[in-house]
CSV table of C-alpha atoms in Angstrom, one decimal:
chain,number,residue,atom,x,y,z
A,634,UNK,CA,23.2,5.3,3.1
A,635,UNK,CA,23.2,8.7,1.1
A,636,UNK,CA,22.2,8.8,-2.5
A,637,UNK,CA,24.8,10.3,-4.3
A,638,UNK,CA,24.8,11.4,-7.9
A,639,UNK,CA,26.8,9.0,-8.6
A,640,UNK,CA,25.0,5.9,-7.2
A,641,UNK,CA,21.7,7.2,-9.5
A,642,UNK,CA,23.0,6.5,-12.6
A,643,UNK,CA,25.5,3.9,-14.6
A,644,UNK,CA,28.2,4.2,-16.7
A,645,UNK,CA,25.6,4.9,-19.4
A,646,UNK,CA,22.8,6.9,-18.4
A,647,UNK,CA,19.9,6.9,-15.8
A,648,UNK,CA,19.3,3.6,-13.4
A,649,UNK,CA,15.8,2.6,-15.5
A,650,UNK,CA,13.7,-0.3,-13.6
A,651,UNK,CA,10.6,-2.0,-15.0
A,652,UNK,CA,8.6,-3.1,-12.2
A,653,UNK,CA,5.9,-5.9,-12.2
A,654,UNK,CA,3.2,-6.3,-9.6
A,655,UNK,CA,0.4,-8.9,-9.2
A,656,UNK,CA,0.3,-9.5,-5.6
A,657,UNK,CA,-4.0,-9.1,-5.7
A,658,UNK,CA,-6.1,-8.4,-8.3
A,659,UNK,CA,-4.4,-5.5,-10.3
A,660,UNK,CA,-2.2,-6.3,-12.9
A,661,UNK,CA,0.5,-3.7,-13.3
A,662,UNK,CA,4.0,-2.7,-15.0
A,663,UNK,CA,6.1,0.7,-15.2
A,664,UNK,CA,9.4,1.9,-16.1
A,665,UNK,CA,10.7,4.4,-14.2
A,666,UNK,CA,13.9,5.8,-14.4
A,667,UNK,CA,16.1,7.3,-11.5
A,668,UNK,CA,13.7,6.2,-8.8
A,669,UNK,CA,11.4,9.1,-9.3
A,670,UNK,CA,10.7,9.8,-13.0
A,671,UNK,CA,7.7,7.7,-14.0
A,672,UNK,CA,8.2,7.0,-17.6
A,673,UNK,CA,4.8,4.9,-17.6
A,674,UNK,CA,2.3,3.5,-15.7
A,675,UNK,CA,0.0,0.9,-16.9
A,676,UNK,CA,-2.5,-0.6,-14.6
A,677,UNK,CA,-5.3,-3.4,-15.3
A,678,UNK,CA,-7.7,-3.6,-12.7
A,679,UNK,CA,-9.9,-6.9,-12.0
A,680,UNK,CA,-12.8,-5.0,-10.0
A,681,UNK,CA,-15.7,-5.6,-12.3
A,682,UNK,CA,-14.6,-9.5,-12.5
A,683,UNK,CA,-14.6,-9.7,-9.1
A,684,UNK,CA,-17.8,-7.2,-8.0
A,685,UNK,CA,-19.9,-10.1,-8.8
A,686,UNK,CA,-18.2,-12.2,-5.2
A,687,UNK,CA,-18.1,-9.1,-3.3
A,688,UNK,CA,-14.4,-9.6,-3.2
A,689,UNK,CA,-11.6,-11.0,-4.8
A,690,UNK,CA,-11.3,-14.9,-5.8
A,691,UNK,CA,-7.7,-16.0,-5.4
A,692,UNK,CA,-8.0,-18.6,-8.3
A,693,UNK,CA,-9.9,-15.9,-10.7
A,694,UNK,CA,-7.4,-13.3,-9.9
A,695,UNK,CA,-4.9,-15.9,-11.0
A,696,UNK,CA,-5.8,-16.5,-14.5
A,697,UNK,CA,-6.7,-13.0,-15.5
A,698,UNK,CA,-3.2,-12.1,-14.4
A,699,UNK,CA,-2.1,-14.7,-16.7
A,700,UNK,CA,-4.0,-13.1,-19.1
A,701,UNK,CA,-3.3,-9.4,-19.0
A,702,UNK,CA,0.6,-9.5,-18.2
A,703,UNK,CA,2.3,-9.8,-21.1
A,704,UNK,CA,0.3,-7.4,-22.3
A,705,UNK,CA,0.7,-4.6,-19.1
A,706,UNK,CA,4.5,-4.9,-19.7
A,707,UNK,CA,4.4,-5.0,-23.5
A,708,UNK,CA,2.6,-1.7,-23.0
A,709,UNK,CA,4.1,-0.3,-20.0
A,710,UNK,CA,7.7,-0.4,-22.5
A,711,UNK,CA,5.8,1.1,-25.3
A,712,UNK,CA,4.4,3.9,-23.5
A,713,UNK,CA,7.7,4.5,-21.7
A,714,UNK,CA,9.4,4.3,-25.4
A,715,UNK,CA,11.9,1.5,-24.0
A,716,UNK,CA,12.8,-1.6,-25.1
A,717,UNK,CA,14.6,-4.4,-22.7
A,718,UNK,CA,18.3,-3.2,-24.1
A,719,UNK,CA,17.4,0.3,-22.1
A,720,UNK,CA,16.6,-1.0,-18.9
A,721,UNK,CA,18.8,-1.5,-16.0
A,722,UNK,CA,16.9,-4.1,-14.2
A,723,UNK,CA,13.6,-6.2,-13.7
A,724,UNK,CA,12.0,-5.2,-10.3
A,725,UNK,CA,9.1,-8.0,-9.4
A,726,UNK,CA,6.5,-8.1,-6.0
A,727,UNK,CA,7.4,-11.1,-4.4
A,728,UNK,CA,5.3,-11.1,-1.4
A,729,UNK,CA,3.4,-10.8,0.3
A,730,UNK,CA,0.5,-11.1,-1.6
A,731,UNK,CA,-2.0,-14.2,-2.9
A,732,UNK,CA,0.2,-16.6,-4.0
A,733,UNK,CA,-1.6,-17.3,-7.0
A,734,UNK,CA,-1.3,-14.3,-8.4
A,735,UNK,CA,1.9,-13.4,-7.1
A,736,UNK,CA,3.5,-16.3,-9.0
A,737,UNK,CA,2.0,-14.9,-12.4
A,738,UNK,CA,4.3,-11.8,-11.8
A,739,UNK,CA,7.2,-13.7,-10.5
A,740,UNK,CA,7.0,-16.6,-13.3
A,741,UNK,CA,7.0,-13.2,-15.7
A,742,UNK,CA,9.8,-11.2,-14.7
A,743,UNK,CA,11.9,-14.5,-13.9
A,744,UNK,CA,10.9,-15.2,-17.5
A,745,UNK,CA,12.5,-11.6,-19.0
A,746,UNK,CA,15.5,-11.6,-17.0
A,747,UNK,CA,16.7,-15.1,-18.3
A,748,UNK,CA,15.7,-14.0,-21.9
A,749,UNK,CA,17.6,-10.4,-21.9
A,750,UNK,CA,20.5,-11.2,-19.4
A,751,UNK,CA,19.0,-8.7,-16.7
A,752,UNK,CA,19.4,-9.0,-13.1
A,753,UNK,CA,16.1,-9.4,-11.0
A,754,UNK,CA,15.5,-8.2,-8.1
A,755,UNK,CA,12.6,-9.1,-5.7
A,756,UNK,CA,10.5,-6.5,-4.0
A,757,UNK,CA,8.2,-6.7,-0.9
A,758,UNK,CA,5.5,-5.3,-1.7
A,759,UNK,CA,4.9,-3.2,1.4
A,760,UNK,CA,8.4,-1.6,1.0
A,761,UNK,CA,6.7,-0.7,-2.6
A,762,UNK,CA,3.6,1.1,-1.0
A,763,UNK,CA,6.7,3.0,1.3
A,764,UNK,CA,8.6,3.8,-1.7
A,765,UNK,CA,5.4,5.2,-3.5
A,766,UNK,CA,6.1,8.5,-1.3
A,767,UNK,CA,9.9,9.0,-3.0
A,768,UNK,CA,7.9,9.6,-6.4
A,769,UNK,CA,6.4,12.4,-5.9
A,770,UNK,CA,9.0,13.7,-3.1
A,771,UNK,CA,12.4,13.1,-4.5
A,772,UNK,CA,13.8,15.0,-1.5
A,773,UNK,CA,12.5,12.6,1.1
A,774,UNK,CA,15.0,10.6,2.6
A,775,UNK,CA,15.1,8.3,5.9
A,776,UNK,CA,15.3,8.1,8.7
A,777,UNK,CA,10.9,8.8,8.8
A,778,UNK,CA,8.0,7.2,10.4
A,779,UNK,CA,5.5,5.2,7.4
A,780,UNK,CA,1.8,4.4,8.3
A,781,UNK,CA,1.0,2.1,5.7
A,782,UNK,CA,-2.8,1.0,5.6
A,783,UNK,CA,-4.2,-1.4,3.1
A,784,UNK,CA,-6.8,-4.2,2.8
A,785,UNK,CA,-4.2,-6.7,3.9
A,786,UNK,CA,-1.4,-4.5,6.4
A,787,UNK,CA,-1.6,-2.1,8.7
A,788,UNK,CA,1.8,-0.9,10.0
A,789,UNK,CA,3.9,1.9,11.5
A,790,UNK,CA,7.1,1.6,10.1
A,791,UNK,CA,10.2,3.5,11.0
A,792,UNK,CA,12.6,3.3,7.6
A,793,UNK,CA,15.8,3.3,9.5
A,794,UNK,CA,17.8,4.0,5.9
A,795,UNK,CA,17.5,2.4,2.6
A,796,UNK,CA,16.1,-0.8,2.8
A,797,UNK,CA,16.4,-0.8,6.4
A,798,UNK,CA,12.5,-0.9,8.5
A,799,UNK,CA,11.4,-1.5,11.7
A,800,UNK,CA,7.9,-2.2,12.5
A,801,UNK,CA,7.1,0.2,15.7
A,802,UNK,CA,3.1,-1.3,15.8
A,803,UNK,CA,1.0,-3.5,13.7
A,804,UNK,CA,-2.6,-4.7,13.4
A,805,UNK,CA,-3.3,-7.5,16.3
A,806,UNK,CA,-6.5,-8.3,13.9
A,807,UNK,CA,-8.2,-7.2,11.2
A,808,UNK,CA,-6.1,-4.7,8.7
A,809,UNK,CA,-8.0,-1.4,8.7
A,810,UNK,CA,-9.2,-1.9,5.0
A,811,UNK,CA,-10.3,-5.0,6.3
A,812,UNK,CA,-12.4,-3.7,9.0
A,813,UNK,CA,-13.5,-1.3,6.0
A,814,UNK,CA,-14.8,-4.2,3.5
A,815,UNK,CA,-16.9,-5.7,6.3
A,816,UNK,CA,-18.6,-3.0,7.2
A,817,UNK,CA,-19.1,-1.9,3.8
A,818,UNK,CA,-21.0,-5.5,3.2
A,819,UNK,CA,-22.5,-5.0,6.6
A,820,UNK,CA,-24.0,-1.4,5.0
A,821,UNK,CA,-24.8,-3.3,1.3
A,822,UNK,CA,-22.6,-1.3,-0.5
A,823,UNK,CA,-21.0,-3.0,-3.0
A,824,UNK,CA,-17.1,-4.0,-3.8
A,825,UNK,CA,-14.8,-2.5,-3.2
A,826,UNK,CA,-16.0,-1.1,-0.4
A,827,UNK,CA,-13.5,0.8,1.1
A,828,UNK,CA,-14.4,4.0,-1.1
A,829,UNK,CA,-18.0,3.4,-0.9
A,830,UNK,CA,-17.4,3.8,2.9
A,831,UNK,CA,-15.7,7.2,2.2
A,832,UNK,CA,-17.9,8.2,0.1
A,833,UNK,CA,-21.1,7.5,2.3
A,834,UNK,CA,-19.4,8.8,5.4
A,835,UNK,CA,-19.3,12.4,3.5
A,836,UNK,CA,-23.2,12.7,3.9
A,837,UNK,CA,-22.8,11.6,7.7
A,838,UNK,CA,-22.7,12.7,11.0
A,839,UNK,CA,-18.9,11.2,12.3
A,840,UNK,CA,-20.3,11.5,15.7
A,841,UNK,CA,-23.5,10.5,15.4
A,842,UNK,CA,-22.6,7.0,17.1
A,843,UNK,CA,-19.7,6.7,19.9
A,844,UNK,CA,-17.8,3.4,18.3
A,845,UNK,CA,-14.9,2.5,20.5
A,846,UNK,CA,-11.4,3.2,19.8
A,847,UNK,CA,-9.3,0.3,21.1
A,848,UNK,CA,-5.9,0.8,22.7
A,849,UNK,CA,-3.6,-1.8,23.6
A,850,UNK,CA,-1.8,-2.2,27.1
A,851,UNK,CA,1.7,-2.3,26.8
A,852,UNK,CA,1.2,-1.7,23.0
A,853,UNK,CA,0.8,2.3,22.5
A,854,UNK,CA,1.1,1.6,18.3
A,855,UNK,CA,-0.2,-1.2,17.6
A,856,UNK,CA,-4.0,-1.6,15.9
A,857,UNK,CA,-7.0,-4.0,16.6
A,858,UNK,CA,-9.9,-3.3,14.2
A,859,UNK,CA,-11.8,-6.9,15.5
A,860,UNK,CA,-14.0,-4.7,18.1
A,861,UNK,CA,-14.4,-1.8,16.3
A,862,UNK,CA,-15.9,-4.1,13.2
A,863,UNK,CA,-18.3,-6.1,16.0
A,864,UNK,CA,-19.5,-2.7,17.5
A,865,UNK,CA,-20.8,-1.4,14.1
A,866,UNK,CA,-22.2,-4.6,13.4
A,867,UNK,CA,-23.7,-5.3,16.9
A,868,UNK,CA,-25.1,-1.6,16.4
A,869,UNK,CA,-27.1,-2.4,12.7
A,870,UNK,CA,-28.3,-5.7,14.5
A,871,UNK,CA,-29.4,-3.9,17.5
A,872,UNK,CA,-31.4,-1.3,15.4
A,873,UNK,CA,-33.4,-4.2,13.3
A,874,UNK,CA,-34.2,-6.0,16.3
A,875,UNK,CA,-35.7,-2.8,17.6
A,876,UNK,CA,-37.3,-1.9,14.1
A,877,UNK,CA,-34.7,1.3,14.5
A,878,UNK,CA,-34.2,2.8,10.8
A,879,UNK,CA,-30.5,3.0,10.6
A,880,UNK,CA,-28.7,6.4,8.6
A,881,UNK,CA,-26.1,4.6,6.9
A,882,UNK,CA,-24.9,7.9,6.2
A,883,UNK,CA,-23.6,8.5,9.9
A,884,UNK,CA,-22.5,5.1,10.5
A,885,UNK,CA,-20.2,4.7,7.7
A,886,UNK,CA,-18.9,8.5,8.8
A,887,UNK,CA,-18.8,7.6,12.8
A,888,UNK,CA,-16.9,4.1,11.9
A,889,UNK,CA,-14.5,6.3,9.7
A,890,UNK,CA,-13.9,8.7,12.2
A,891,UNK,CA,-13.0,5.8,14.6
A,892,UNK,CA,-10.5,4.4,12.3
A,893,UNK,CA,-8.9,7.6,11.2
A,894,UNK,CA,-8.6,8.6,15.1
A,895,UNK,CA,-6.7,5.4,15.9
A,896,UNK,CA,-4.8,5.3,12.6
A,897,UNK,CA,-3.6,9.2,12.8
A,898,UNK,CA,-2.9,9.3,16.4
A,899,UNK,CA,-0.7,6.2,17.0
A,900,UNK,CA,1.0,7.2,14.1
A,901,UNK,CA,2.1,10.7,15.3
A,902,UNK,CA,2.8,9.3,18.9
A,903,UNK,CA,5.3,6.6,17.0
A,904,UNK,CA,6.8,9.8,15.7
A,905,UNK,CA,7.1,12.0,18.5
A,906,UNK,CA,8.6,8.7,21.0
A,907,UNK,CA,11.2,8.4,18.0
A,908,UNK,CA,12.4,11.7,17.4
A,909,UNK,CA,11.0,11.2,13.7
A,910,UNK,CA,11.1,15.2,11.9
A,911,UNK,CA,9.2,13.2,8.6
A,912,UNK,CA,5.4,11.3,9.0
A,913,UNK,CA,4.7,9.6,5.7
A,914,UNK,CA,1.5,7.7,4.6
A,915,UNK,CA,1.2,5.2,2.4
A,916,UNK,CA,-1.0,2.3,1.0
A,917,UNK,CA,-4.6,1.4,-0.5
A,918,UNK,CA,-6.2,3.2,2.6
A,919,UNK,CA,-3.7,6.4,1.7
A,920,UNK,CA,-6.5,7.0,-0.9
A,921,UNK,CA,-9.1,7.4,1.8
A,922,UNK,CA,-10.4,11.4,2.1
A,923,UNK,CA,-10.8,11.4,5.7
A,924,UNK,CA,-7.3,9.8,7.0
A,925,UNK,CA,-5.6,12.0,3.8
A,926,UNK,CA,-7.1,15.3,5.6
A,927,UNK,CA,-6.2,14.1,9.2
A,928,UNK,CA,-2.6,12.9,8.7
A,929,UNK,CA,-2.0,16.3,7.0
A,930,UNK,CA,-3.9,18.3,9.5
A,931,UNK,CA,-2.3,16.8,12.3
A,932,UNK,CA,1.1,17.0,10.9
A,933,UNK,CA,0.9,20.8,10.5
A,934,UNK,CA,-0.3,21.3,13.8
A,935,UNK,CA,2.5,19.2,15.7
A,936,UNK,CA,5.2,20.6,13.2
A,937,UNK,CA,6.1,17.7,11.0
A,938,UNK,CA,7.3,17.4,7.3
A,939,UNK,CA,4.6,15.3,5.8
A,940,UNK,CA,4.9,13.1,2.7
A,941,UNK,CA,2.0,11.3,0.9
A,942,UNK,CA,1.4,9.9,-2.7
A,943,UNK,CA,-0.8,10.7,-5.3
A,944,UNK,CA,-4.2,8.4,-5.6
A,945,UNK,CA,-2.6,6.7,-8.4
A,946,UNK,CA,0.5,5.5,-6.3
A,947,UNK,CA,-1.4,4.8,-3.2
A,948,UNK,CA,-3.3,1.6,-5.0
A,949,UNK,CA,-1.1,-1.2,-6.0
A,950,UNK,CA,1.0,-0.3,-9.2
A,951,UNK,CA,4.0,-0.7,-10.5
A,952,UNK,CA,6.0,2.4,-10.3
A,953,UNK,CA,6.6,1.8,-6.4
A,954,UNK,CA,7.9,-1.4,-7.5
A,955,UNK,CA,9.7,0.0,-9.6
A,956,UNK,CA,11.3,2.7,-7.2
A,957,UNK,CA,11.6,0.1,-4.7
A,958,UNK,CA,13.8,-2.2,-6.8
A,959,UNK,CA,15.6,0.8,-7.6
A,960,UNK,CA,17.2,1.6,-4.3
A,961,UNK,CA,17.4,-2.1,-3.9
A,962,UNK,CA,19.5,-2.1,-6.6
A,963,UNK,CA,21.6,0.3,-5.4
A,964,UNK,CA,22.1,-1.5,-2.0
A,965,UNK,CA,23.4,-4.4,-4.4
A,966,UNK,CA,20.4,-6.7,-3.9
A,967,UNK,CA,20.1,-8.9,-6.7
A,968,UNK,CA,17.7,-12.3,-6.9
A,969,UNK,CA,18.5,-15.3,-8.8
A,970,UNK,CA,16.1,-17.2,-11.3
A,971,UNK,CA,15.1,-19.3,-8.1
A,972,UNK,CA,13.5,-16.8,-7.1
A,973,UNK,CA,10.0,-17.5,-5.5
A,974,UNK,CA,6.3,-16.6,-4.3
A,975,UNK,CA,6.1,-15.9,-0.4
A,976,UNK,CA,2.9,-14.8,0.3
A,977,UNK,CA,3.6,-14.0,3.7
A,978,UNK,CA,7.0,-11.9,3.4
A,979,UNK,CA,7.0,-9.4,6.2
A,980,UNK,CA,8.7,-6.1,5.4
A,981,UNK,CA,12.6,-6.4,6.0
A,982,UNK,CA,12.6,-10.2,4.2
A,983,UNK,CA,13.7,-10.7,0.7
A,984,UNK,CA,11.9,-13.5,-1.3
């Protein structure tokens, strides 16, 4: 479906979307108007709470989203200088996610659009991590290939057209930043330790140790992380037992190189079977320094146009939701006040 000028705007003005995310443990709102022009961006994080379980505690994330939402939309509207008469819609993550916590977002937005008259629309919340590329790229436009790696997802999607996906491979186990937590704790760096990998692996040797890269028969893009975590992990136990002093250092950089491999070159083989021209990343791994550099690299060298978001979009927020709900919107998806939690939408559903 092409965007025209037309569809971006009403009979008023701009298409402006507040969109609420609390699928995990940040507590997010923004207004962004057009799909691409990020009016604010207010973002609570729960790290310090949960630092002290080396991870996140569904029913702890919970309450402090109960706690902090009214007050992340009250300011994501101020900072935007909106009120609820200027918006267009209420865009809301509504899976997948921790239920828990998901619900505190829903329960919200269900709340404003009965009390203004606004329609709601529900957003998956990996589409949001996809859309986090148009921000910054308002000329990207499907049909591209999406690598979208979080704590919870790995995925190569092909976006088809507007709210149209296909999932070309998928993890069979762990999610990459999964595999990423449990080494970190494995290491004894502390939560979250997906950047405290990236940042050790920076002082390290990335082949220091051959860690194996597992491929899939019959499977060329999907993922399993499940070996790759039990080789690092056989590997620090093997070294105690031998009274071998481990470098941390070129563990955490030989494990990253290993994940970035796999990652970076399924991705790119996706695109090439496909005929893709456009590679985009996205996700809470998209922050990571080594698979940023790689996807980029790799991109240039096989000739592809390459999209990926800022830091600040590739962590969960609320200006992808936002930007997702918009072109939702557009495609005429609207959600009712029954609209619920599903903590295990897959991309392509709607709540």
């Amino acid at each position: 479906m092409e965007m025209t000028e037309e569809k971006m705007k009403t009979e008023d003005g701009d298409i402006v979307i507040l969109g609420i995310e609390s699928s995990c443990d940040e507590t997010a709102a923004s207004v962004v108007a057009s799909g691409c022009e990020v009016l604010s961006n207010v973002i609570h994080s729960q790290i310090p709470v949960h630092t002290l379980y080396g991870g996140v505690v569904p029913e702890i994330a919970s309450r402090e989203h109960v706690k902090r939402i009214n007050q992340v939309i009250r300011k994501a509207l101020t900072d935007a200088g909106k009120t609820l008469q200027d918006l267009t819609a209420i865009a809301v993550t509504a899976g997948p996610g921790l239920v828990g916590p998901l619900l505190v977002g829903v329960g919200a937005a269900k709340a404003i659009a009965f009390a203004s008259g606004l329609p709601l629309v529900g957003v998956n919340h990996i589409e949001g991590h996809i859309s986090a590329n148009f921000i910054e790229h308002p000329d990207l436009a499907p049909p591209f290939i999406c690598l979208v790696a979080s704590g919870g997802h790995s995925h190569i999607v092909l976006m088809e057209d507007y709210g149209k996906y296909r999932i070309l491979g998928q993890t069979r186990d762990d999610a990459a930043g999964e595999a990423y937590d449990k080494v970190a704790r494995a290491l004894g760096l502390p939560y979250p330790g997906g950047p405290k990998v990236d940042q050790l692996a920076k002082e390290g040797n990335p082949d220091a140790i051959p860690f194996p890269r597992a491929k899939i028969d019959g499977s060329p893009y999907d993922f399993s992380f499940s070996g790759l975590k039990s080789a690092v992990l056989n590997y620090l136990n093997g070294c105690e037992m031998k009274n071998i002093p481990v470098n941390k250092a070129d563990v955490a950089a030989s494990f990253q190189k290993a994940v970035v491999d796999v990652l970076t070159e399924h991705t790119f083989r996706a695109a090439e079977d496909h005929g893709a021209k456009t590679v985009c990343l996205a996700g809470g791994v998209a922050a990571n320094s080594s698979l940023r550099a790689a996807m980029e690299a790799e991109a240039e060298k096989r000739g592809f146009t390459y999209s990926q978001p800022s830091l600040i979009y590739c962590t969960d927020n609320g200006a992808m939701i936002a930007t997702a709900g918009y072109y939702a919107y557009l495609n005429g998806e609207r959600s009712g006040l029954s609209l619920n939690a599903v903590p295990n939408l897959k991309i392509g559903e709607r709540a």
